Short mmCIF file of C-alpha atoms in Angstrom, two decimals:
data_model
loop_
_atom_site.label_atom_id
_atom_site.label_comp_id
_atom_site.label_asym_id
_atom_site.label_seq_id
_atom_site.Cartn_x
_atom_site.Cartn_y
_atom_site.Cartn_z
CA MET P 1 -0.03 -0.01 0.13
CA ASN P 2 2.91 2.27 0.42
CA ALA P 3 2.86 2.30 -3.38
CA ALA P 4 0.11 4.93 -3.23
CA LEU P 5 3.16 7.10 -2.03
CA PRO P 6 5.94 7.48 -3.94
CA SER P 7 7.35 4.03 -2.70
CA PRO P 8 8.82 4.00 0.48
CA GLN P 9 12.56 4.08 -0.22
CA PRO P 10 14.56 1.87 2.16
CA GLY P 11 16.84 4.98 2.15
CA ALA P 12 14.15 7.32 3.24
CA ALA P 13 13.46 4.79 5.96
CA THR P 14 16.95 4.31 7.33
CA GLY P 15 17.41 8.19 6.92
CA GLY P 16 14.87 8.30 9.87
CA SER P 17 17.42 9.21 12.43
CA ALA P 18 18.59 12.20 10.13
CA ASN P 19 14.82 13.32 9.77
CA LEU P 20 13.97 12.63 13.37
CA SER P 21 14.72 16.61 13.85
CA SER P 22 12.00 17.34 10.97
CA GLY P 23 9.34 15.77 12.86
CA VAL P 24 9.39 12.08 12.29
CA ARG P 25 8.01 9.98 14.84
CA ALA P 26 7.44 6.13 15.62
CA VAL P 27 3.69 5.65 15.78
CA LEU P 28 4.18 1.74 16.67
CA GLU P 29 7.70 0.55 18.19
CA ALA P 30 8.83 -3.03 18.02
CA ALA P 31 7.02 -4.08 20.97
CA ASP P 32 3.88 -2.55 19.99
CA LEU P 33 3.92 -3.88 16.32
CA SER P 34 4.66 -7.51 17.59
CA ARG P 35 1.37 -7.09 19.88
CA ALA P 36 -0.61 -5.89 17.01
CA VAL P 37 0.79 -9.34 14.88
CA THR P 38 -0.36 -11.31 17.91
CA ARG P 39 -4.01 -9.98 18.16
CA ILE P 40 -4.52 -9.93 14.84
CA ALA P 41 -3.26 -13.65 14.74
CA HIS P 42 -6.10 -14.47 17.36
CA GLU P 43 -8.78 -12.46 15.72
CA ILE P 44 -8.25 -14.42 12.20
CA LEU P 45 -8.38 -17.83 14.03
CA GLU P 46 -11.55 -16.65 16.14
CA ARG P 47 -13.12 -15.39 13.02
CA THR P 48 -12.34 -18.37 10.71
CA LYS P 49 -13.04 -20.88 13.67
CA GLY P 50 -9.51 -22.13 13.76
CA GLY P 51 -8.61 -21.25 10.41
CA SER P 52 -8.52 -24.80 8.86
CA ASP P 53 -8.56 -23.60 5.27
CA VAL P 54 -6.91 -20.21 5.74
CA VAL P 55 -4.24 -19.51 3.27
CA LEU P 56 -2.17 -16.19 4.03
CA LEU P 57 -1.08 -14.31 1.27
CA GLY P 58 1.61 -11.25 1.66
CA ILE P 59 1.72 -8.33 -0.51
CA PRO P 60 5.31 -7.50 -1.29
CA THR P 61 7.66 -6.46 -0.03
CA ARG P 62 6.51 -5.98 3.91
CA GLY P 63 3.18 -7.59 3.67
CA VAL P 64 5.03 -10.76 2.96
CA GLY P 65 6.86 -10.89 6.18
CA LEU P 66 3.99 -9.86 8.34
CA ALA P 67 2.06 -12.88 6.65
CA ARG P 68 4.88 -15.04 8.08
CA ARG P 69 4.57 -13.78 11.13
CA LEU P 70 1.03 -14.08 11.22
CA ALA P 71 1.49 -17.86 10.22
CA GLU P 72 3.83 -18.31 12.95
CA ARG P 73 1.97 -16.95 15.70
CA MET P 74 -1.49 -18.82 14.84
CA SER P 75 1.01 -22.02 14.49
CA GLU P 76 2.25 -21.25 17.86
CA VAL P 77 -1.63 -20.71 19.27
CA GLU P 78 -3.41 -23.79 17.12
CA GLY P 79 -0.38 -26.13 17.49
CA ARG P 80 -0.57 -26.85 14.14
CA SER P 81 1.47 -25.28 11.21
CA PHE P 82 -0.05 -22.61 9.11
CA ALA P 83 2.07 -21.48 6.01
CA ALA P 84 2.10 -17.88 4.58
CA GLY P 85 2.66 -17.22 0.76
CA SER P 86 3.42 -14.21 -1.45
CA LEU P 87 1.19 -12.72 -4.13
CA ASP P 88 3.12 -10.32 -6.59
CA ILE P 89 0.43 -7.46 -8.09
CA THR P 90 2.63 -5.65 -10.08
CA MET P 91 1.31 -6.55 -13.38
CA TYR P 92 -2.18 -5.77 -12.34
CA ARG P 93 -1.51 -2.12 -10.88
CA ASP P 94 -3.77 0.98 -12.53
CA ASP P 95 -0.69 3.16 -12.47
CA LEU P 96 1.88 1.03 -14.34
CA ARG P 97 1.72 3.44 -17.18
CA LEU P 98 2.82 6.34 -15.05
CA ARG P 99 6.11 5.48 -14.57
CA PRO P 100 8.90 2.86 -15.74
CA ALA P 101 8.15 -0.70 -15.81
CA ARG P 102 9.07 -2.32 -12.28
CA ALA P 103 10.82 -5.55 -11.32
CA LEU P 104 8.38 -8.25 -10.64
CA ALA P 105 8.13 -9.88 -6.91
CA HIS P 106 7.58 -13.44 -6.06
CA THR P 107 4.13 -15.31 -6.25
CA ASP P 108 4.11 -18.24 -3.81
CA VAL P 109 0.85 -19.75 -3.16
CA PRO P 110 1.46 -22.51 -0.09
CA GLY P 111 -0.19 -25.54 -1.29
CA GLY P 112 -0.38 -24.57 -4.93
CA ASP P 113 -3.93 -23.25 -5.43
CA VAL P 114 -6.57 -21.10 -3.69
CA ASP P 115 -9.72 -22.79 -4.89
CA GLY P 116 -12.25 -22.92 -2.12
CA LYS P 117 -9.92 -21.62 0.37
CA LEU P 118 -10.22 -18.80 2.46
CA VAL P 119 -7.48 -16.07 1.51
CA VAL P 120 -6.41 -13.49 4.00
CA LEU P 121 -4.40 -10.76 2.08
CA VAL P 122 -1.76 -9.23 4.29
CA ASP P 123 -0.29 -5.87 3.60
CA ASP P 124 1.47 -3.23 5.62
CA VAL P 125 -0.50 -0.05 5.07
CA LEU P 126 -4.17 0.38 3.63
CA PHE P 127 -4.49 3.68 1.92
CA SER P 128 -6.19 4.49 -1.21
CA GLY P 129 -7.25 0.84 -1.46
CA ARG P 130 -5.69 0.65 -5.04
CA THR P 131 -2.93 -1.96 -4.01
CA ILE P 132 -6.06 -4.37 -2.79
CA ARG P 133 -8.00 -4.09 -5.96
CA ALA P 134 -5.17 -5.11 -7.96
CA ALA P 135 -4.28 -8.09 -5.71
CA LEU P 136 -7.92 -9.13 -5.95
CA ASP P 137 -7.26 -9.39 -9.91
CA ALA P 138 -4.26 -11.03 -9.53
CA LEU P 139 -5.83 -13.52 -7.06
CA GLY P 140 -8.76 -13.95 -9.33
CA GLU P 141 -6.57 -15.18 -12.10
CA LEU P 142 -4.69 -17.88 -9.72
CA GLY P 143 -8.35 -19.49 -8.70
CA ARG P 144 -11.50 -19.03 -6.95
CA PRO P 145 -11.21 -18.46 -3.28
CA ARG P 146 -14.24 -19.16 -1.03
CA ALA P 147 -13.87 -16.18 0.70
CA VAL P 148 -11.10 -13.25 0.64
CA GLN P 149 -10.39 -11.07 3.62
CA LEU P 150 -7.88 -8.54 4.42
CA ALA P 151 -5.48 -8.15 7.11
CA VAL P 152 -3.15 -4.76 7.58
CA LEU P 153 -0.98 -3.51 10.02
CA VAL P 154 -1.83 0.25 9.44
CA ASP P 155 -5.14 1.73 8.31
CA ARG P 156 -4.40 5.52 7.27
CA GLY P 157 -7.60 6.25 5.82
CA HIS P 158 -7.96 8.51 2.47
CA ARG P 159 -9.69 5.49 0.71
CA GLU P 160 -10.12 6.24 -3.15
CA LEU P 161 -12.02 2.48 -3.69
CA PRO P 162 -14.99 0.83 -1.50
CA ILE P 163 -12.33 -1.34 0.05
CA LYS P 164 -12.61 -2.13 3.95
CA ALA P 165 -9.88 -4.35 6.22
CA ASP P 166 -11.39 -7.11 7.92
CA TYR P 167 -8.07 -7.25 10.53
CA VAL P 168 -6.58 -3.85 11.30
CA GLY P 169 -3.18 -3.42 13.73
CA LYS P 170 -3.88 0.35 14.12
CA ASN P 171 -6.04 2.85 13.03
CA LEU P 172 -3.92 6.05 12.40
CA PRO P 173 -5.84 8.97 11.26
CA THR P 174 -3.56 11.04 8.74
CA SER P 175 -3.45 14.04 6.63
CA ARG P 176 -2.94 13.19 2.69
CA HIS P 177 0.30 15.11 3.04
CA GLU P 178 2.09 12.72 5.77
CA GLN P 179 3.89 9.43 4.80
CA VAL P 180 3.78 6.43 6.81
CA THR P 181 6.56 4.17 6.64
CA VAL P 182 6.68 0.67 8.04
CA LEU P 183 9.98 -1.03 8.66
CA ILE P 184 10.03 -4.78 9.74
CA GLU P 185 13.10 -6.72 10.93
CA GLU P 186 13.64 -8.87 7.84
CA VAL P 187 13.81 -5.92 5.26
CA ASP P 188 14.75 -2.99 7.30
CA GLY P 189 16.60 -4.54 10.17
CA ARG P 190 13.95 -2.76 12.52
CA ASP P 191 10.35 -2.93 13.63
CA ALA P 192 8.32 0.14 13.75
CA VAL P 193 5.69 2.38 12.03
CA LEU P 194 6.88 5.76 11.23
CA LEU P 195 4.83 8.71 10.79
CA SER P 196 6.67 11.65 8.79
CA PRO P 197 5.38 15.06 7.55
CA ALA P 198 5.17 15.40 3.84
CA GLU P 199 8.84 16.41 2.33
CA GLY P 200 8.25 19.72 0.54
CA ALA P 201 5.30 19.92 -1.83
CA ALA P 202 2.85 16.91 -0.93
CA GLN P 203 2.26 14.51 -4.35
CA MET F 1 17.06 5.17 -21.60
CA THR F 2 16.97 2.41 -24.09
CA LYS F 3 13.90 2.28 -25.84
CA HIS F 4 14.93 -0.51 -28.30
CA LEU F 5 16.71 -3.90 -28.00
CA ILE F 6 18.67 -3.86 -31.01
CA SER F 7 22.20 -5.32 -29.64
CA ALA F 8 22.66 -7.66 -26.90
CA GLY F 9 26.05 -5.25 -26.38
CA ASP F 10 23.57 -2.43 -25.31
CA LEU F 11 22.69 -4.24 -22.18
CA SER F 12 24.52 -3.24 -19.27
CA ARG F 13 24.84 -6.11 -16.50
CA ASP F 14 22.02 -4.82 -14.66
CA ASP F 15 19.73 -4.77 -17.47
CA ALA F 16 20.59 -7.93 -18.44
CA LEU F 17 19.96 -8.97 -14.61
CA LEU F 18 16.53 -7.26 -14.67
CA ILE F 19 15.50 -8.94 -17.74
CA LEU F 20 16.64 -12.53 -16.51
CA ASP F 21 15.00 -11.88 -12.84
CA THR F 22 11.72 -10.56 -14.63
CA ALA F 23 11.59 -13.61 -17.12
CA THR F 24 11.91 -16.04 -13.78
CA GLN F 25 8.93 -14.62 -12.17
CA LEU F 26 7.01 -14.71 -15.62
CA ALA F 27 7.96 -18.15 -16.19
CA ARG F 28 6.05 -19.47 -13.17
CA LEU F 29 3.01 -18.01 -15.10
CA ALA F 30 3.07 -21.14 -17.32
CA ASP F 31 2.09 -23.52 -14.38
CA ARG F 32 -0.97 -21.49 -13.79
CA PRO F 33 -4.70 -22.33 -15.23
CA ILE F 34 -4.96 -18.77 -16.73
CA LYS F 35 -1.63 -18.06 -18.49
CA LYS F 36 -2.18 -14.32 -19.16
CA LEU F 37 -1.61 -10.98 -17.44
CA PRO F 38 -3.56 -7.94 -18.15
CA THR F 39 -0.33 -5.70 -18.37
CA LEU F 40 -0.24 -4.53 -21.94
CA ARG F 41 -3.88 -4.36 -22.54
CA GLY F 42 -4.47 -1.88 -25.36
CA ARG F 43 -0.81 -1.57 -26.20
CA THR F 44 0.21 -3.12 -29.94
CA VAL F 45 3.00 -5.00 -31.22
CA VAL F 46 3.70 -5.85 -34.36
CA ASN F 47 5.58 -8.62 -35.97
CA LEU F 48 7.57 -7.62 -38.73
CA PHE F 49 9.23 -10.50 -40.40
CA TYR F 50 11.25 -10.42 -43.39
CA GLU F 51 12.56 -13.83 -42.95
CA ASP F 52 11.25 -17.33 -42.54
CA SER F 53 10.78 -18.05 -38.67
CA THR F 54 8.82 -20.58 -36.64
CA ARG F 55 10.12 -20.61 -33.27
CA THR F 56 11.03 -16.83 -32.89
CA ARG F 57 7.64 -15.26 -34.34
CA THR F 58 5.46 -17.73 -32.57
CA SER F 59 7.45 -17.12 -29.65
CA PHE F 60 7.10 -13.12 -29.68
CA GLU F 61 3.21 -14.02 -30.43
CA ALA F 62 2.88 -16.04 -27.48
CA ALA F 63 4.84 -13.70 -25.23
CA ALA F 64 2.71 -10.27 -26.78
CA LYS F 65 -0.64 -12.34 -26.23
CA ARG F 66 0.07 -13.41 -22.49
CA LEU F 67 0.69 -9.95 -21.66
CA SER F 68 -2.71 -9.10 -23.41
CA ALA F 69 -1.18 -6.98 -26.27
CA ASP F 70 -2.92 -6.75 -29.56
CA VAL F 71 -0.65 -8.54 -31.95
CA ILE F 72 -0.42 -7.61 -35.62
CA ASN F 73 1.51 -10.36 -37.58
CA PHE F 74 3.09 -9.12 -41.03
CA SER F 75 5.31 -11.31 -43.03
CA ALA F 76 7.20 -10.06 -46.30
CA LYS F 77 5.48 -12.68 -48.41
CA GLY F 78 2.16 -11.75 -49.46
CA SER F 79 2.42 -8.35 -48.29
CA SER F 80 3.39 -5.07 -50.05
CA VAL F 81 6.84 -5.72 -49.89
CA SER F 82 6.13 -8.30 -52.48
CA LYS F 83 4.98 -5.32 -54.69
CA GLY F 84 8.39 -3.38 -53.89
CA GLU F 85 7.49 -1.21 -50.88
CA SER F 86 10.58 -0.43 -49.02
CA LEU F 87 11.13 -1.03 -45.22
CA LYS F 88 10.74 2.85 -44.38
CA ASP F 89 7.27 2.97 -46.01
CA THR F 90 6.25 -0.19 -44.64
CA ALA F 91 7.34 1.13 -41.34
CA LEU F 92 5.31 4.01 -41.44
CA THR F 93 2.32 2.48 -42.40
CA LEU F 94 2.66 0.46 -39.62
CA GLU F 95 3.37 3.57 -37.35
CA ALA F 96 0.44 4.98 -38.51
CA MET F 97 -1.81 1.89 -37.55
CA GLY F 98 -0.32 2.89 -34.04
CA ALA F 99 2.25 0.36 -33.16
CA ASP F 100 3.35 0.53 -29.74
CA GLY F 101 6.32 -2.11 -30.31
CA VAL F 102 7.78 -3.58 -33.41
CA VAL F 103 9.61 -6.87 -33.60
CA ILE F 104 11.61 -7.26 -36.68
CA ARG F 105 13.76 -10.09 -38.08
CA HIS F 106 15.28 -8.88 -41.66
CA GLN F 107 17.96 -10.63 -43.76
CA ALA F 108 19.98 -7.11 -43.86
CA SER F 109 22.14 -6.49 -40.87
CA GLY F 110 21.14 -3.05 -39.25
CA ALA F 111 17.74 -2.96 -40.54
CA PRO F 112 16.42 -2.88 -37.13
CA HIS F 113 18.81 0.03 -36.24
CA ARG F 114 17.70 1.99 -39.28
CA LEU F 115 13.72 1.21 -38.16
CA ALA F 116 14.32 2.65 -34.89
CA ASN F 117 15.13 5.94 -36.38
CA TRP F 118 12.10 6.01 -38.39
CA ILE F 119 9.37 5.11 -35.80
CA LYS F 120 8.18 6.21 -32.47
CA GLY F 121 7.68 2.99 -30.86
CA SER F 122 10.28 0.47 -29.50
CA VAL F 123 12.02 -1.94 -32.05
CA VAL F 124 13.03 -5.06 -30.64
CA ASN F 125 15.47 -7.07 -33.13
CA ALA F 126 14.29 -10.48 -33.61
CA GLY F 127 17.38 -11.13 -35.86
CA ASP F 128 19.10 -9.29 -38.41
CA GLY F 129 21.38 -10.95 -41.10
CA THR F 130 24.47 -12.05 -39.79
CA HIS F 131 24.31 -9.44 -37.16
CA GLU F 132 22.62 -9.86 -33.93
CA HIS F 133 19.59 -11.90 -32.31
CA PRO F 134 19.62 -10.68 -28.52
CA THR F 135 16.64 -12.32 -26.99
CA GLN F 136 17.93 -15.65 -28.56
CA ALA F 137 21.10 -14.69 -26.47
CA LEU F 138 18.90 -13.62 -23.30
CA LEU F 139 16.65 -17.06 -23.71
CA ASP F 140 19.99 -18.91 -23.88
CA ALA F 141 21.81 -17.30 -20.71
CA PHE F 142 18.35 -17.84 -18.80
CA THR F 143 18.55 -21.29 -19.54
CA MET F 144 22.22 -21.77 -18.52
CA ARG F 145 21.16 -19.72 -15.18
CA ARG F 146 18.65 -22.47 -14.39
CA HIS F 147 20.85 -24.89 -14.74
CA LEU F 148 24.11 -23.55 -13.54
CA GLY F 149 23.13 -20.68 -11.31
CA ASN F 150 25.25 -17.61 -11.45
CA LEU F 151 27.22 -17.36 -14.86
CA GLU F 152 30.35 -15.87 -13.73
CA SER F 153 33.32 -17.53 -14.59
CA ARG F 154 31.38 -20.38 -16.38
CA ARG F 155 32.63 -21.65 -19.57
CA VAL F 156 30.94 -21.63 -22.70
CA ALA F 157 31.77 -23.09 -26.09
CA ILE F 158 29.96 -21.81 -29.14
CA VAL F 159 30.40 -24.27 -31.94
CA GLY F 160 30.29 -24.17 -35.76
CA ASP F 161 29.19 -21.66 -38.38
CA VAL F 162 29.99 -18.48 -36.00
CA LEU F 163 30.85 -16.51 -39.28
CA HIS F 164 27.29 -16.47 -40.15
CA SER F 165 25.73 -16.71 -36.84
CA ARG F 166 23.93 -13.49 -35.08
CA VAL F 167 23.05 -15.80 -32.13
CA ALA F 168 26.63 -16.28 -31.63
CA ARG F 169 27.80 -12.71 -31.78
CA SER F 170 24.86 -12.12 -29.61
CA ASN F 171 25.71 -14.60 -27.20
CA VAL F 172 29.26 -13.50 -27.07
CA LEU F 173 28.17 -10.00 -26.22
CA LEU F 174 25.56 -10.82 -23.42
CA LEU F 175 27.70 -13.59 -21.96
CA ASN F 176 30.91 -11.38 -21.65
CA THR F 177 28.70 -8.86 -19.86
CA LEU F 178 27.41 -11.24 -17.69
CA GLY F 179 30.95 -12.73 -16.63
CA ALA F 180 31.11 -15.87 -18.49
CA GLU F 181 34.04 -17.04 -20.43
CA VAL F 182 33.20 -17.70 -24.06
CA THR F 183 35.34 -19.75 -26.67
CA LEU F 184 34.21 -19.74 -30.18
CA VAL F 185 35.06 -23.35 -31.96
CA ALA F 186 34.75 -23.56 -35.77
CA PRO F 187 37.36 -24.19 -38.64
CA PRO F 188 39.21 -20.89 -39.63
CA THR F 189 36.96 -20.40 -42.55
CA LEU F 190 33.91 -20.19 -40.52
CA LEU F 191 35.46 -17.65 -38.06
CA PRO F 192 34.51 -13.73 -38.62
CA VAL F 193 37.60 -11.85 -39.55
CA GLY F 194 38.58 -9.69 -36.62
CA VAL F 195 37.42 -12.27 -34.36
CA GLU F 196 40.82 -11.51 -31.83
CA GLY F 197 38.96 -8.14 -31.02
CA TRP F 198 35.80 -9.97 -29.75
CA PRO F 199 35.54 -10.55 -26.12
CA CYS F 200 36.11 -14.14 -26.05
CA GLY F 201 38.46 -16.71 -26.83
CA HIS F 202 38.49 -19.03 -29.89
CA SER F 203 39.88 -22.51 -30.94
CA PHE F 204 40.07 -24.67 -34.10
CA ASP F 205 39.78 -27.72 -32.14
CA LEU F 206 36.47 -29.25 -30.53
CA ASP F 207 37.91 -32.11 -28.44
CA SER F 208 40.56 -29.92 -26.46
CA VAL F 209 37.82 -27.70 -25.56
CA LEU F 210 34.83 -30.01 -24.37
CA ALA F 211 36.49 -31.32 -21.35
CA LYS F 212 36.71 -27.89 -19.59
CA THR F 213 33.30 -26.50 -20.83
CA ASP F 214 29.92 -26.13 -18.57
CA VAL F 215 28.04 -25.30 -21.65
CA VAL F 216 28.38 -26.25 -25.12
CA MET F 217 26.08 -24.56 -27.92
CA MET F 218 26.02 -26.09 -31.30
CA LEU F 219 25.30 -23.96 -34.27
CA ARG F 220 23.35 -24.72 -37.32
CA VAL F 221 25.76 -24.42 -40.49
CA GLN F 222 23.85 -21.97 -42.68
CA ARG F 223 23.85 -22.73 -46.12
CA GLU F 224 21.09 -20.22 -47.22
CA ARG F 225 23.91 -17.72 -46.33
CA MET F 226 26.85 -19.39 -47.73
CA ASN F 227 27.95 -18.45 -51.59
CA ASP F 228 31.23 -19.95 -51.18
CA SER F 229 32.43 -23.59 -49.88
CA TYR F 230 33.64 -23.06 -46.60
CA PHE F 231 34.70 -26.63 -45.85
CA PRO F 232 35.20 -29.69 -48.13
CA ASN F 233 32.05 -31.42 -47.36
CA ALA F 234 29.33 -32.17 -44.83
CA ARG F 235 30.71 -35.42 -43.36
CA GLU F 236 34.25 -33.97 -42.95
CA TYR F 237 32.65 -31.23 -41.03
CA SER F 238 30.66 -33.36 -38.88
CA ARG F 239 33.29 -35.50 -38.44
CA ARG F 240 35.54 -32.59 -36.96
CA TYR F 241 32.94 -30.21 -35.62
CA GLY F 242 30.15 -32.37 -35.10
CA LEU F 243 28.61 -33.18 -31.57
CA ASP F 244 28.29 -37.07 -31.30
CA ALA F 245 27.89 -39.12 -28.01
CA ALA F 246 31.64 -39.91 -28.03
CA ARG F 247 32.44 -36.22 -27.66
CA MET F 248 29.32 -35.65 -25.45
CA ALA F 249 30.74 -38.29 -23.26
CA MET F 250 34.07 -36.17 -22.60
CA LEU F 251 32.09 -33.29 -21.17
CA PRO F 252 32.00 -32.63 -17.53
CA GLU F 253 29.31 -34.51 -15.37
CA HIS F 254 27.07 -31.23 -15.19
CA ALA F 255 27.50 -29.71 -18.40
CA ILE F 256 24.52 -29.03 -20.76
CA VAL F 257 23.94 -28.98 -24.60
CA MET F 258 22.34 -26.10 -26.11
CA HIS F 259 21.15 -25.66 -29.87
CA PRO F 260 19.38 -22.05 -31.12
CA GLY F 261 17.21 -24.29 -33.66
CA PRO F 262 16.60 -25.39 -36.47
CA MET F 263 18.87 -28.65 -36.02
CA ASN F 264 20.32 -30.41 -38.90
CA ARG F 265 20.34 -33.82 -36.90
CA GLY F 266 23.45 -36.01 -38.01
CA MET F 267 25.14 -32.80 -39.21
CA GLU F 268 26.19 -30.44 -36.35
CA ILE F 269 24.39 -32.36 -33.74
CA ALA F 270 23.70 -36.08 -33.66
CA ALA F 271 20.13 -37.21 -32.83
CA GLU F 272 21.05 -39.34 -30.05
CA VAL F 273 22.66 -35.86 -28.63
CA ALA F 274 19.87 -33.77 -29.39
CA ASP F 275 17.58 -36.30 -27.63
CA SER F 276 19.79 -37.04 -24.43
CA MET F 277 19.42 -35.96 -20.86
CA ARG F 278 21.90 -33.18 -21.52
CA SER F 279 20.08 -31.43 -24.14
CA VAL F 280 17.96 -28.56 -23.41
CA ILE F 281 17.07 -27.90 -26.61
CA VAL F 282 13.47 -28.01 -25.86
CA GLU F 283 13.74 -26.20 -22.99
CA GLN F 284 15.23 -23.34 -24.66
CA VAL F 285 12.19 -22.72 -26.72
CA ALA F 286 9.91 -22.89 -23.71
CA ASN F 287 12.06 -20.36 -21.96
CA GLY F 288 12.06 -17.92 -24.95
CA VAL F 289 8.56 -16.96 -24.44
CA SER F 290 9.34 -15.94 -20.90
CA VAL F 291 12.12 -13.88 -21.76
CA ARG F 292 10.25 -12.21 -24.62
CA MET F 293 7.45 -11.53 -22.13
CA ALA F 294 10.00 -10.11 -19.78
CA VAL F 295 11.26 -7.80 -22.77
CA LEU F 296 8.04 -6.73 -24.19
CA TYR F 297 6.69 -5.86 -20.43
CA LEU F 298 9.96 -4.01 -19.23
CA LEU F 299 10.00 -1.89 -22.84
CA LEU F 300 6.30 -1.41 -23.17
CA GLY F 301 4.82 -1.80 -19.75
CA GLY F 302 5.59 1.59 -18.34
CA ASN F 303 5.57 5.15 -19.65
CA VAL F 304 8.86 4.81 -20.48
CA SER F 305 11.27 1.72 -21.08
CA ALA F 306 12.92 0.16 -17.65
CA ILE F 307 15.88 -1.06 -19.59
CA GLY F 308 18.82 1.16 -19.42
CA ALA F 309 17.29 3.18 -16.48
CA GLU F 310 20.55 4.68 -15.11
CA SER F 311 22.46 5.33 -18.44
CA SER F 312 20.76 8.32 -20.34
CA GLU F 313 22.14 6.94 -23.80
CA PRO F 314 22.03 3.66 -25.05
CA SER F 315 25.85 2.52 -25.72
CA THR F 316 25.73 2.23 -29.37
CA SER F 317 29.73 3.21 -28.83
CA SER F 318 31.93 1.44 -31.33
CA GLU F 319 34.06 -0.77 -29.27
CA ARG F 320 30.98 -2.65 -27.70
CA GLU F 321 29.49 -2.99 -31.18
CA LEU F 322 30.93 -5.64 -33.27
CA GLU F 323 30.94 -5.11 -36.96
CA PRO F 324 28.82 -7.73 -39.05
CA ALA F 325 30.62 -10.56 -40.43
CA ASP F 326 31.55 -9.69 -44.17
CA THR F 327 29.83 -13.20 -45.61
CA GLY F 328 29.97 -11.83 -49.16
CA GLN F 329 25.94 -11.46 -48.73
CA ARG F 330 26.30 -7.63 -49.11
CA ARG F 331 23.57 -5.66 -47.50
CA ARG F 332 20.61 -4.99 -49.74
CA ARG F 333 20.62 -1.24 -49.94
CA SER F 334 17.52 -1.11 -51.62
CA ASP F 335 15.77 -2.17 -48.50
CA PHE F 336 17.03 0.93 -46.78
CA ALA F 337 14.90 3.96 -48.19
CA GLY F 338 16.18 7.34 -46.98
CA GLU F 339 19.69 8.15 -46.43
CA GLU F 340 22.47 5.86 -44.52
CA ALA F 341 23.82 7.11 -41.71
#
């Protein structure tokens, strides 16, 4: 979902310390993020009555790491293993024609197919909803799930499409000009959610 | 920004790896029930083929269609070309029809380069005379990577009619970019003049090369481009430069056998070798679709090409670009309306 913004450069994120003076603040620290993931894992299990037919699909890049963590927590709680996969949505984006073609990410569906399964899409930030729209298109070509649900770490509002998350780590009211950056250990070497004011003119 | 794919030598290492990595992801599409992506919906790709081709044209057609592009196939036979229309006029006609990408195969070396100056869309070279065939080199590199992993300091022998082979030239350039060590093996008459200046080694003795080779790529003897006798007879060529079972046994355990096709079984490659476990020839064809999808996606998928994103100018510098072999078959100037550069 970050993609709705100028994509969250790892550089911009790691440059966080330098930006601190300019008003970057951590909305969630590592422990908060971990508690949010644990709560979502419980909610998924509760809502899906044990999650017997749940397939977790993360949206690259950071959604994949979050999906993997959810699968780990769910496995711990239920005592049986849940697998997490990834769903690349690049080819289905509605802003493809607005910039050079991007490198593709990996699509990997645990168990091979999604037919008749309950797919939980996992992403880091829910913003315009356009990423999820693309993800639904991508998913439709992989098979026909029984149902699709959406789990996000941060819902920052400003939806441009009629899309709503089923599981939310934190509702974060933001201005359009602000930037939300999710950092996760696997990618960024640190767990956090940062809120920074827009740099210069807003997009 | 490199809007066109004319020469494998224009690709930087990063570009080449981006194409190969993209192709790796796209290859997975073949396992899906719906082998189609919406990415190039509304884009038009013209296949402009002045030379006979089965595999390359169908491969480009399949690639474009899997990306949902509209495909117009144009072959010189049965078109206005047989009425004397020049390449430029044909190009402008296609341009007027709104072609976003033109895939061109032409018997004249350099035709895609000329075409690129005449039309606004992207030009992809699908083989020009004895010059280059960059997507073949990319699919060969893709196939090698699947079997051998990283190509850094891998040893590749390209054997046969190098003189007339655009596949050999593109492979030498690309494999050099990717860090592989290439050795061209051919009778002296079938090596191009100036091969010493190519970024590769060469040898006249196949047997001495085989034992230390990770990939052996056999080339077809292109009789249709020959207007001289380059070797005494087919039997002698085959005995000295053909890959048979005995020679294949000299290869290291992990080595693979490739051929860009079409094959002349019994000539440059024995049937038992072509059908052996080491042969990846059929796989090369399947990989061709994935690689061409990657090229079309990266050239046409965004607002501007994603290839050569860092460099502002395509490197058409003379040191990277090898001159086409002087094969005696002169460029047909009549194909080039307009002024020669």
